[in-house]
Tab-separated table of N, CA and C in Angstrom:
chain	number	residue	atom	x	y	z
A	1	UNK	N	0.853	-1.170	0.000
A	1	UNK	CA	0.000	0.000	0.000
A	1	UNK	C	0.894	1.226	0.000
A	2	UNK	N	0.576	2.186	-0.840
A	2	UNK	CA	1.377	3.393	-0.968
A	2	UNK	C	0.517	4.574	-0.573
A	3	UNK	N	1.003	5.387	0.337
A	3	UNK	CA	0.201	6.523	0.771
A	3	UNK	C	1.089	7.731	1.037
A	4	UNK	N	1.778	8.184	0.014
A	4	UNK	CA	2.570	9.414	0.072
A	4	UNK	C	3.486	9.479	1.288
A	5	UNK	N	4.196	8.401	1.528
A	5	UNK	CA	5.189	8.395	2.589
A	5	UNK	C	4.654	8.124	3.984
A	6	UNK	N	3.390	7.801	4.139
A	6	UNK	CA	2.834	7.492	5.455
A	6	UNK	C	3.515	6.233	5.988
A	7	UNK	N	4.171	6.342	7.145
A	7	UNK	CA	4.951	5.212	7.681
A	7	UNK	C	4.094	3.970	7.930
A	8	UNK	N	2.856	4.154	8.360
A	8	UNK	CA	1.980	3.007	8.603
A	8	UNK	C	1.627	2.325	7.284
A	9	UNK	N	1.275	3.132	6.286
A	9	UNK	CA	0.926	2.569	4.976
A	9	UNK	C	2.116	1.862	4.350
A	10	UNK	N	3.297	2.354	4.607
A	10	UNK	CA	4.492	1.734	4.034
A	10	UNK	C	4.899	0.454	4.766
A	11	UNK	N	4.554	0.345	6.048
A	11	UNK	CA	4.988	-0.799	6.854
A	11	UNK	C	3.934	-1.893	7.036
A	12	UNK	N	2.707	-1.621	6.592
A	12	UNK	CA	1.634	-2.610	6.700
A	12	UNK	C	1.004	-2.797	5.329
A	13	UNK	N	0.558	-4.015	5.052
A	13	UNK	CA	-0.196	-4.231	3.822
A	13	UNK	C	-1.586	-3.604	3.995
A	14	UNK	N	-2.282	-3.412	2.903
A	14	UNK	CA	-3.635	-2.853	2.967
A	14	UNK	C	-4.532	-3.735	3.837
A	15	UNK	N	-4.435	-5.034	3.638
A	15	UNK	CA	-5.233	-5.969	4.429
A	15	UNK	C	-4.903	-5.839	5.915
A	16	UNK	N	-3.617	-5.691	6.244
A	16	UNK	CA	-3.221	-5.511	7.644
A	16	UNK	C	-3.790	-4.219	8.222
A	17	UNK	N	-3.789	-3.165	7.436
A	17	UNK	CA	-4.361	-1.898	7.904
A	17	UNK	C	-5.832	-2.102	8.248
A	18	UNK	N	-6.533	-2.859	7.417
A	18	UNK	CA	-7.961	-3.095	7.639
A	18	UNK	C	-8.238	-3.989	8.842
A	19	UNK	N	-7.359	-4.958	9.103
A	19	UNK	CA	-7.699	-6.012	10.061
A	19	UNK	C	-6.752	-6.147	11.250
A	20	UNK	N	-5.649	-5.445	11.255
A	20	UNK	CA	-4.629	-5.598	12.308
A	20	UNK	C	-5.226	-5.407	13.701
A	21	UNK	N	-4.961	-6.337	14.589
A	21	UNK	CA	-5.340	-6.198	15.990
A	21	UNK	C	-4.260	-5.333	16.627
A	22	UNK	N	-4.603	-4.079	16.860
A	22	UNK	CA	-3.584	-3.112	17.261
A	22	UNK	C	-3.229	-3.132	18.742
A	23	UNK	N	-3.814	-4.024	19.536
A	23	UNK	CA	-3.531	-4.039	20.980
A	23	UNK	C	-2.074	-4.342	21.282
A	24	UNK	N	-1.404	-5.054	20.393
A	24	UNK	CA	-0.004	-5.407	20.644
A	24	UNK	C	0.973	-4.342	20.151
A	25	UNK	N	0.468	-3.285	19.549
A	25	UNK	CA	1.330	-2.251	18.980
A	25	UNK	C	1.581	-1.117	19.972
A	26	UNK	N	2.711	-0.430	19.837
A	26	UNK	CA	2.945	0.761	20.670
A	26	UNK	C	1.842	1.810	20.425
A	27	UNK	N	1.554	2.625	21.438
A	27	UNK	CA	0.446	3.592	21.370
A	27	UNK	C	0.471	4.473	20.128
A	28	UNK	N	1.621	5.053	19.805
A	28	UNK	CA	1.706	5.965	18.671
A	28	UNK	C	1.402	5.240	17.360
A	29	UNK	N	1.943	4.062	17.190
A	29	UNK	CA	1.682	3.262	15.991
A	29	UNK	C	0.208	2.870	15.940
A	30	UNK	N	-0.336	2.467	17.083
A	30	UNK	CA	-1.747	2.068	17.161
A	30	UNK	C	-2.657	3.212	16.719
A	31	UNK	N	-2.415	4.410	17.228
A	31	UNK	CA	-3.241	5.579	16.878
A	31	UNK	C	-3.158	5.892	15.391
A	32	UNK	N	-1.955	5.812	14.837
A	32	UNK	CA	-1.770	6.082	13.406
A	32	UNK	C	-2.467	5.022	12.555
A	33	UNK	N	-2.393	3.777	12.987
A	33	UNK	CA	-3.041	2.683	12.261
A	33	UNK	C	-4.561	2.854	12.284
A	34	UNK	N	-5.104	3.179	13.441
A	34	UNK	CA	-6.554	3.384	13.559
A	34	UNK	C	-6.992	4.561	12.686
A	35	UNK	N	-6.217	5.642	12.697
A	35	UNK	CA	-6.541	6.819	11.885
A	35	UNK	C	-6.520	6.468	10.392
A	36	UNK	N	-5.507	5.708	9.963
A	36	UNK	CA	-5.421	5.299	8.561
A	36	UNK	C	-6.569	4.366	8.204
A	37	UNK	N	-6.894	3.423	9.089
A	37	UNK	CA	-8.008	2.500	8.833
A	37	UNK	C	-9.306	3.286	8.626
A	38	UNK	N	-9.580	4.222	9.524
A	38	UNK	CA	-10.795	5.036	9.380
A	38	UNK	C	-10.748	5.867	8.102
A	39	UNK	N	-9.566	6.373	7.766
A	39	UNK	CA	-9.425	7.152	6.531
A	39	UNK	C	-9.682	6.313	5.289
A	40	UNK	N	-9.381	5.030	5.371
A	40	UNK	CA	-9.628	4.118	4.244
A	40	UNK	C	-11.091	3.687	4.170
A	41	UNK	N	-11.693	3.402	5.320
A	41	UNK	CA	-13.022	2.790	5.337
A	41	UNK	C	-14.182	3.793	5.412
A	42	UNK	N	-14.051	4.829	6.206
A	42	UNK	CA	-15.175	5.748	6.435
A	42	UNK	C	-15.714	6.433	5.174
A	43	UNK	N	-14.863	6.851	4.241
A	43	UNK	CA	-15.430	7.500	3.051
A	43	UNK	C	-16.398	6.613	2.264
A	44	UNK	N	-16.254	5.300	2.371
A	44	UNK	CA	-17.124	4.377	1.642
A	44	UNK	C	-18.440	4.070	2.325
A	45	UNK	N	-18.683	4.663	3.476
A	45	UNK	CA	-19.947	4.440	4.186
A	45	UNK	C	-20.991	5.443	3.663
A	46	UNK	N	-21.415	5.219	2.427
A	46	UNK	CA	-22.300	6.167	1.739
A	46	UNK	C	-23.632	6.356	2.462
A	47	UNK	N	-24.157	5.303	3.043
A	47	UNK	CA	-25.432	5.417	3.757
A	47	UNK	C	-25.292	6.416	4.903
A	48	UNK	N	-24.253	6.248	5.706
A	48	UNK	CA	-24.009	7.121	6.857
A	48	UNK	C	-23.898	8.586	6.419
A	49	UNK	N	-23.122	8.824	5.378
A	49	UNK	CA	-22.906	10.200	4.926
A	49	UNK	C	-24.174	10.801	4.316
A	50	UNK	N	-24.882	10.015	3.531
A	50	UNK	CA	-26.102	10.524	2.896
A	50	UNK	C	-27.167	10.818	3.947
A	51	UNK	N	-27.324	9.934	4.937
A	51	UNK	CA	-28.278	10.197	6.030
A	51	UNK	C	-27.925	11.510	6.731
A	52	UNK	N	-26.662	11.751	6.939
A	52	UNK	CA	-26.217	12.990	7.582
A	52	UNK	C	-26.584	14.200	6.725
A	53	UNK	N	-26.340	14.128	5.419
A	53	UNK	CA	-26.674	15.246	4.531
A	53	UNK	C	-28.169	15.508	4.516
A	54	UNK	N	-28.959	14.424	4.617
A	54	UNK	CA	-30.421	14.576	4.571
A	54	UNK	C	-30.977	15.285	5.804
A	55	UNK	N	-30.188	15.418	6.848
A	55	UNK	CA	-30.609	16.205	8.008
A	55	UNK	C	-30.646	17.690	7.669
A	56	UNK	N	-29.845	18.088	6.696
A	56	UNK	CA	-29.705	19.505	6.363
A	56	UNK	C	-30.257	19.877	4.992
A	57	UNK	N	-30.336	18.904	4.092
A	57	UNK	CA	-30.789	19.170	2.726
A	57	UNK	C	-31.897	18.191	2.346
A	58	UNK	N	-32.945	18.676	1.670
A	58	UNK	CA	-33.958	17.734	1.174
A	58	UNK	C	-33.371	16.907	0.022
A	59	UNK	N	-33.900	15.729	-0.178
A	59	UNK	CA	-33.385	14.816	-1.201
A	59	UNK	C	-33.374	15.463	-2.581
A	60	UNK	N	-34.336	16.312	-2.868
A	60	UNK	CA	-34.403	16.936	-4.193
A	60	UNK	C	-33.239	17.897	-4.458
A	61	UNK	N	-32.487	18.242	-3.413
A	61	UNK	CA	-31.338	19.137	-3.549
A	61	UNK	C	-30.016	18.376	-3.707
A	62	UNK	N	-30.070	17.048	-3.622
A	62	UNK	CA	-28.870	16.227	-3.768
A	62	UNK	C	-28.915	15.485	-5.097
A	63	UNK	N	-27.758	15.277	-5.676
A	63	UNK	CA	-27.671	14.539	-6.936
A	63	UNK	C	-26.550	13.513	-6.833
A	64	UNK	N	-26.758	12.359	-7.399
A	64	UNK	CA	-25.755	11.309	-7.454
A	64	UNK	C	-25.364	11.139	-8.911
A	65	UNK	N	-24.062	11.139	-9.174
A	65	UNK	CA	-23.560	11.065	-10.538
A	65	UNK	C	-22.735	9.799	-10.742
A	66	UNK	N	-22.688	9.350	-11.967
A	66	UNK	CA	-21.952	8.155	-12.353
A	66	UNK	C	-20.493	8.526	-12.611
A	67	UNK	N	-19.595	8.115	-11.713
A	67	UNK	CA	-18.179	8.441	-11.847
A	67	UNK	C	-17.525	7.817	-13.066
A	68	UNK	N	-17.939	6.604	-13.440
A	68	UNK	CA	-17.370	5.960	-14.632
A	68	UNK	C	-17.794	6.708	-15.889
A	69	UNK	N	-19.055	7.118	-15.933
A	69	UNK	CA	-19.539	7.874	-17.088
A	69	UNK	C	-18.890	9.259	-17.140
A	70	UNK	N	-18.640	9.859	-15.986
A	70	UNK	CA	-17.958	11.151	-15.944
A	70	UNK	C	-16.580	11.037	-16.583
A	71	UNK	N	-15.934	9.924	-16.388
A	71	UNK	CA	-14.595	9.714	-16.965
A	71	UNK	C	-14.653	9.399	-18.453
A	72	UNK	N	-15.656	8.622	-18.880
A	72	UNK	CA	-15.715	8.172	-20.279
A	72	UNK	C	-16.508	9.110	-21.188
A	73	UNK	N	-17.565	9.727	-20.652
A	73	UNK	CA	-18.406	10.642	-21.437
A	73	UNK	C	-18.824	11.821	-20.556
A	74	UNK	N	-17.879	12.653	-20.185
A	74	UNK	CA	-18.168	13.711	-19.219
A	74	UNK	C	-19.254	14.679	-19.655
A	75	UNK	N	-19.382	14.893	-20.950
A	75	UNK	CA	-20.416	15.830	-21.426
A	75	UNK	C	-21.820	15.368	-21.042
A	76	UNK	N	-22.064	14.055	-21.037
A	76	UNK	CA	-23.391	13.546	-20.653
A	76	UNK	C	-23.678	13.828	-19.175
A	77	UNK	N	-22.688	13.582	-18.335
A	77	UNK	CA	-22.849	13.811	-16.897
A	77	UNK	C	-23.004	15.305	-16.624
A	78	UNK	N	-22.209	16.119	-17.282
A	78	UNK	CA	-22.279	17.566	-17.065
A	78	UNK	C	-23.587	18.149	-17.590
A	79	UNK	N	-24.116	17.604	-18.683
A	79	UNK	CA	-25.445	18.031	-19.163
A	79	UNK	C	-26.514	17.703	-18.125
A	80	UNK	N	-26.440	16.500	-17.575
A	80	UNK	CA	-27.386	16.073	-16.533
A	80	UNK	C	-27.281	16.986	-15.313
A	81	UNK	N	-26.062	17.306	-14.915
A	81	UNK	CA	-25.835	18.181	-13.773
A	81	UNK	C	-26.376	19.587	-14.043
A	82	UNK	N	-26.153	20.096	-15.239
A	82	UNK	CA	-26.680	21.422	-15.583
A	82	UNK	C	-28.203	21.460	-15.508
A	83	UNK	N	-28.846	20.412	-16.022
A	83	UNK	CA	-30.313	20.358	-15.962
A	83	UNK	C	-30.788	20.324	-14.519
A	84	UNK	N	-30.064	19.603	-13.673
A	84	UNK	CA	-30.399	19.530	-12.252
A	84	UNK	C	-30.281	20.907	-11.600
A	85	UNK	N	-29.231	21.638	-11.953
A	85	UNK	CA	-28.984	22.959	-11.377
A	85	UNK	C	-29.835	24.059	-12.014
A	86	UNK	N	-30.436	23.763	-13.147
A	86	UNK	CA	-31.318	24.690	-13.877
A	86	UNK	C	-30.662	26.029	-14.213
A	87	UNK	N	-29.521	26.013	-14.893
A	87	UNK	CA	-28.919	27.290	-15.273
A	87	UNK	C	-29.727	27.951	-16.394
A	88	UNK	N	-29.590	29.253	-16.497
A	88	UNK	CA	-30.320	29.962	-17.552
A	88	UNK	C	-29.678	29.720	-18.909
A	89	UNK	N	-28.373	29.491	-18.924
A	89	UNK	CA	-27.674	29.203	-20.168
A	89	UNK	C	-26.923	27.886	-20.038
A	90	UNK	N	-27.170	26.973	-20.956
A	90	UNK	CA	-26.504	25.671	-20.913
A	90	UNK	C	-25.175	25.747	-21.673
A	91	UNK	N	-24.148	25.141	-21.108
A	91	UNK	CA	-22.847	25.045	-21.769
A	91	UNK	C	-22.840	23.752	-22.568
A	92	UNK	N	-22.364	23.814	-23.804
A	92	UNK	CA	-22.275	22.622	-24.641
A	92	UNK	C	-20.921	21.947	-24.375
A	93	UNK	N	-20.906	21.028	-23.435
A	93	UNK	CA	-19.661	20.383	-23.052
A	93	UNK	C	-19.140	19.427	-24.111
A	94	UNK	N	-19.990	18.938	-24.987
A	94	UNK	CA	-19.500	18.041	-26.030
A	94	UNK	C	-18.584	18.791	-26.998
A	95	UNK	N	-18.724	20.095	-27.083
A	95	UNK	CA	-17.831	20.904	-27.920
A	95	UNK	C	-16.655	21.460	-27.119
A	96	UNK	N	-16.826	21.587	-25.825
A	96	UNK	CA	-15.817	22.203	-24.971
A	96	UNK	C	-14.752	21.214	-24.498
A	97	UNK	N	-15.105	19.936	-24.418
A	97	UNK	CA	-14.172	18.917	-23.905
A	97	UNK	C	-13.633	18.075	-25.049
A	98	UNK	N	-12.366	17.741	-24.960
A	98	UNK	CA	-11.733	16.909	-25.979
A	98	UNK	C	-10.884	15.844	-25.281
A	99	UNK	N	-10.935	14.638	-25.811
A	99	UNK	CA	-10.179	13.536	-25.213
A	99	UNK	C	-8.712	13.657	-25.600
A	100	UNK	N	-7.837	13.583	-24.631
A	100	UNK	CA	-6.396	13.641	-24.860
A	100	UNK	C	-5.850	12.222	-24.725
A	101	UNK	N	-5.449	11.621	-25.849
A	101	UNK	CA	-4.980	10.229	-25.851
A	101	UNK	C	-3.729	10.055	-24.994
A	102	UNK	N	-2.863	11.044	-25.004
A	102	UNK	CA	-1.621	10.949	-24.234
A	102	UNK	C	-1.912	10.934	-22.730
A	103	UNK	N	-2.817	11.807	-22.290
A	103	UNK	CA	-3.178	11.881	-20.870
A	103	UNK	C	-4.102	10.747	-20.468
A	104	UNK	N	-4.987	10.355	-21.378
A	104	UNK	CA	-5.954	9.302	-21.085
A	104	UNK	C	-7.229	9.815	-20.452
A	105	UNK	N	-7.496	11.118	-20.550
A	105	UNK	CA	-8.739	11.692	-20.047
A	105	UNK	C	-9.083	12.962	-20.818
A	106	UNK	N	-10.219	13.537	-20.505
A	106	UNK	CA	-10.708	14.709	-21.218
A	106	UNK	C	-10.074	15.988	-20.690
A	107	UNK	N	-9.874	16.923	-21.613
A	107	UNK	CA	-9.316	18.229	-21.294
A	107	UNK	C	-10.249	19.294	-21.874
A	108	UNK	N	-10.073	20.534	-21.415
A	108	UNK	CA	-10.892	21.640	-21.908
A	108	UNK	C	-10.254	22.195	-23.168
A	109	UNK	N	-11.049	22.288	-24.223
A	109	UNK	CA	-10.580	22.854	-25.485
A	109	UNK	C	-10.521	24.370	-25.336
A	110	UNK	N	-9.410	24.956	-25.722
A	110	UNK	CA	-9.231	26.405	-25.631
A	110	UNK	C	-9.731	27.082	-26.904
A	111	UNK	N	-10.120	28.350	-26.791
A	111	UNK	CA	-10.494	29.091	-28.007
A	111	UNK	C	-9.307	29.150	-28.975
A	112	UNK	N	-9.596	29.316	-30.260
A	112	UNK	CA	-8.559	29.272	-31.294
A	112	UNK	C	-7.481	30.338	-31.118
A	113	UNK	N	-7.820	31.474	-30.487
A	113	UNK	CA	-6.843	32.546	-30.331
A	113	UNK	C	-5.884	32.327	-29.154
A	114	UNK	N	-6.061	31.247	-28.416
A	114	UNK	CA	-5.167	30.925	-27.290
A	114	UNK	C	-3.926	30.194	-27.799
A	115	UNK	N	-2.821	30.335	-27.086
A	115	UNK	CA	-1.582	29.676	-27.507
A	115	UNK	C	-1.637	28.159	-27.303
A	116	UNK	N	-2.198	27.718	-26.199
A	116	UNK	CA	-2.342	26.278	-25.963
A	116	UNK	C	-3.699	25.827	-26.470
A	117	UNK	N	-3.732	24.666	-27.105
A	117	UNK	CA	-4.992	24.190	-27.686
A	117	UNK	C	-5.942	23.616	-26.640
A	118	UNK	N	-5.392	23.209	-25.481
A	118	UNK	CA	-6.254	22.636	-24.447
A	118	UNK	C	-5.644	22.831	-23.070
A	119	UNK	N	-6.518	22.768	-22.070
A	119	UNK	CA	-6.093	22.839	-20.685
A	119	UNK	C	-6.360	21.466	-20.074
A	120	UNK	N	-5.313	20.861	-19.530
A	120	UNK	CA	-5.451	19.551	-18.904
A	120	UNK	C	-4.957	19.629	-17.457
A	121	UNK	N	-5.356	18.660	-16.684
A	121	UNK	CA	-4.851	18.565	-15.322
A	121	UNK	C	-3.350	18.302	-15.352
A	122	UNK	N	-2.695	18.527	-14.235
A	122	UNK	CA	-1.248	18.369	-14.143
A	122	UNK	C	-0.767	16.952	-14.367
A	123	UNK	N	0.542	16.809	-14.447
A	123	UNK	CA	1.173	15.521	-14.760
A	123	UNK	C	0.840	14.435	-13.745
A	124	UNK	N	0.594	14.808	-12.504
A	124	UNK	CA	0.307	13.796	-11.482
A	124	UNK	C	-1.149	13.343	-11.503
A	125	UNK	N	-1.983	13.966	-12.321
A	125	UNK	CA	-3.409	13.624	-12.388
A	125	UNK	C	-3.680	12.694	-13.566
A	126	UNK	N	-4.604	11.789	-13.356
A	126	UNK	CA	-5.026	10.907	-14.436
A	126	UNK	C	-4.132	9.706	-14.649
A	127	UNK	N	-3.133	9.519	-13.793
A	127	UNK	CA	-2.238	8.382	-13.971
A	127	UNK	C	-2.975	7.083	-13.632
A	128	UNK	N	-2.487	6.000	-14.196
A	128	UNK	CA	-3.075	4.688	-13.940
A	128	UNK	C	-2.502	4.113	-12.653
A	129	UNK	N	-3.342	3.483	-11.880
A	129	UNK	CA	-2.922	2.840	-10.647
A	129	UNK	C	-2.953	1.342	-10.815
A	130	UNK	N	-2.107	0.680	-10.061
A	130	UNK	CA	-2.142	-0.766	-10.033
A	130	UNK	C	-3.469	-1.157	-9.402
A	131	UNK	N	-4.235	-1.983	-10.064
A	131	UNK	CA	-5.597	-2.263	-9.612
A	131	UNK	C	-5.744	-3.607	-8.918
A	132	UNK	N	-4.666	-4.208	-8.514
A	132	UNK	CA	-4.779	-5.506	-7.852
A	132	UNK	C	-5.179	-5.311	-6.395
A	133	UNK	N	-6.211	-6.007	-6.010
A	133	UNK	CA	-6.644	-5.982	-4.616
A	133	UNK	C	-6.547	-7.405	-4.097
A	134	UNK	N	-5.834	-7.563	-3.008
A	134	UNK	CA	-5.675	-8.862	-2.382
A	134	UNK	C	-7.057	-9.479	-2.150
A	135	UNK	N	-7.199	-10.759	-2.436
A	135	UNK	CA	-8.500	-11.438	-2.302
A	135	UNK	C	-9.031	-11.371	-0.877
A	136	UNK	N	-8.152	-11.481	0.115
A	136	UNK	CA	-8.595	-11.370	1.507
A	136	UNK	C	-9.140	-9.975	1.802
A	137	UNK	N	-8.489	-8.962	1.244
A	137	UNK	CA	-8.967	-7.587	1.434
A	137	UNK	C	-10.329	-7.406	0.761
A	138	UNK	N	-10.483	-7.982	-0.427
A	138	UNK	CA	-11.772	-7.896	-1.152
A	138	UNK	C	-12.890	-8.537	-0.324
A	139	UNK	N	-12.619	-9.708	0.234
A	139	UNK	CA	-13.614	-10.406	1.057
A	139	UNK	C	-13.955	-9.567	2.289
A	140	UNK	N	-12.923	-9.017	2.937
A	140	UNK	CA	-13.146	-8.175	4.109
A	140	UNK	C	-14.010	-6.963	3.745
A	141	UNK	N	-13.654	-6.279	2.661
A	141	UNK	CA	-14.391	-5.071	2.267
A	141	UNK	C	-15.840	-5.390	1.900
A	142	UNK	N	-16.053	-6.475	1.178
A	142	UNK	CA	-17.426	-6.874	0.837
A	142	UNK	C	-18.246	-7.101	2.101
A	143	UNK	N	-17.648	-7.763	3.071
A	143	UNK	CA	-18.334	-8.015	4.333
A	143	UNK	C	-18.542	-6.715	5.121
A	144	UNK	N	-17.496	-5.895	5.196
A	144	UNK	CA	-17.556	-4.652	5.963
A	144	UNK	C	-18.642	-3.715	5.441
A	145	UNK	N	-18.762	-3.596	4.124
A	145	UNK	CA	-19.709	-2.642	3.533
A	145	UNK	C	-21.095	-3.239	3.241
A	146	UNK	N	-21.276	-4.537	3.406
A	146	UNK	CA	-22.524	-5.200	2.998
A	146	UNK	C	-23.759	-4.559	3.626
A	147	UNK	N	-23.791	-4.409	4.926
A	147	UNK	CA	-24.975	-3.861	5.599
A	147	UNK	C	-25.198	-2.396	5.210
A	148	UNK	N	-24.138	-1.617	5.206
A	148	UNK	CA	-24.251	-0.201	4.848
A	148	UNK	C	-24.724	-0.044	3.398
A	149	UNK	N	-24.179	-0.852	2.487
A	149	UNK	CA	-24.587	-0.759	1.084
A	149	UNK	C	-26.043	-1.158	0.892
A	150	UNK	N	-26.495	-2.140	1.640
A	150	UNK	CA	-27.898	-2.551	1.571
A	150	UNK	C	-28.819	-1.416	2.033
A	151	UNK	N	-28.455	-0.787	3.144
A	151	UNK	CA	-29.233	0.356	3.646
A	151	UNK	C	-29.190	1.523	2.661
A	152	UNK	N	-28.024	1.723	2.057
A	152	UNK	CA	-27.862	2.813	1.090
A	152	UNK	C	-28.758	2.594	-0.125
A	153	UNK	N	-28.791	1.364	-0.630
A	153	UNK	CA	-29.641	1.055	-1.786
A	153	UNK	C	-31.112	1.308	-1.450
A	154	UNK	N	-31.551	0.900	-0.272
A	154	UNK	CA	-32.943	1.135	0.146
A	154	UNK	C	-33.230	2.631	0.267
A	155	UNK	N	-32.290	3.370	0.828
A	155	UNK	CA	-32.446	4.821	0.970
A	155	UNK	C	-32.544	5.488	-0.396
A	156	UNK	N	-31.691	5.093	-1.324
A	156	UNK	CA	-31.722	5.680	-2.666
A	156	UNK	C	-33.046	5.392	-3.361
A	157	UNK	N	-33.512	4.161	-3.260
A	157	UNK	CA	-34.781	3.801	-3.903
A	157	UNK	C	-35.940	4.568	-3.288
A	158	UNK	N	-35.890	4.775	-1.994
A	158	UNK	CA	-36.987	5.441	-1.296
A	158	UNK	C	-36.962	6.962	-1.504
A	159	UNK	N	-35.800	7.584	-1.319
A	159	UNK	CA	-35.712	9.047	-1.311
A	159	UNK	C	-35.346	9.677	-2.651
A	160	UNK	N	-34.550	8.971	-3.459
A	160	UNK	CA	-34.003	9.604	-4.652
A	160	UNK	C	-34.568	9.065	-5.958
A	161	UNK	N	-34.973	7.812	-5.983
A	161	UNK	CA	-35.466	7.217	-7.217
A	161	UNK	C	-36.785	6.470	-6.994
A	162	UNK	N	-37.745	7.065	-6.261
A	162	UNK	CA	-38.963	6.312	-5.943
A	162	UNK	C	-39.851	6.045	-7.159
A	163	UNK	N	-39.934	6.995	-8.065
A	163	UNK	CA	-40.840	6.848	-9.202
A	163	UNK	C	-40.105	6.789	-10.530
A	164	UNK	N	-38.807	6.773	-10.476
A	164	UNK	CA	-38.057	6.778	-11.722
A	164	UNK	C	-37.262	5.491	-11.874
A	165	UNK	N	-36.673	5.359	-13.016
A	165	UNK	CA	-35.894	4.159	-13.301
A	165	UNK	C	-34.631	4.147	-12.444
A	166	UNK	N	-34.325	3.005	-11.899
A	166	UNK	CA	-33.112	2.802	-11.119
A	166	UNK	C	-31.916	2.951	-12.045
A	167	UNK	N	-30.983	3.891	-11.763
A	167	UNK	CA	-29.856	4.091	-12.662
A	167	UNK	C	-28.986	2.841	-12.785
A	168	UNK	N	-28.563	2.527	-13.990
A	168	UNK	CA	-27.773	1.306	-14.214
A	168	UNK	C	-26.461	1.340	-13.454
A	169	UNK	N	-25.914	2.528	-13.220
A	169	UNK	CA	-24.624	2.599	-12.523
A	169	UNK	C	-24.742	2.236	-11.055
A	170	UNK	N	-25.966	2.111	-10.534
A	170	UNK	CA	-26.144	1.701	-9.142
A	170	UNK	C	-26.357	0.201	-8.979
A	171	UNK	N	-26.378	-0.528	-10.092
A	171	UNK	CA	-26.569	-1.980	-10.013
A	171	UNK	C	-25.368	-2.669	-9.415
């Protein structure tokens, strides 16, 4: 596991971070391990976070977007987002965004009078990551998120998609 020089991430495997019984570790290491574990797991508790947001915002003010579609066809997602936000003038993102084969993602097309033809994210953005996940970690994560994901799916069907088609990206 690589985490920008974090000593715990460098000294423990991802699976160990998720499952390590920290009682045998020194206090400072234990605290860092617990903090890293929560940093890895808590963001994926979508039910918990969405329930919290619903205390302050009605469901009609929240939108869920397809991250894979945003990467492959961003203009479709951005059109959907614009309609949700109801702007007075719609931006035509299919003309504004261009796929950069070298970068592997979409960039903003610049007007013809600009010196650079497009604006892209920096060199550290859009890089490919090693996608291998240890099978034990996969099993742990599936188990860890199972109840929360089930509650999240029920919440989405009830509050966000009660009368409409269930989005394919949520399957």
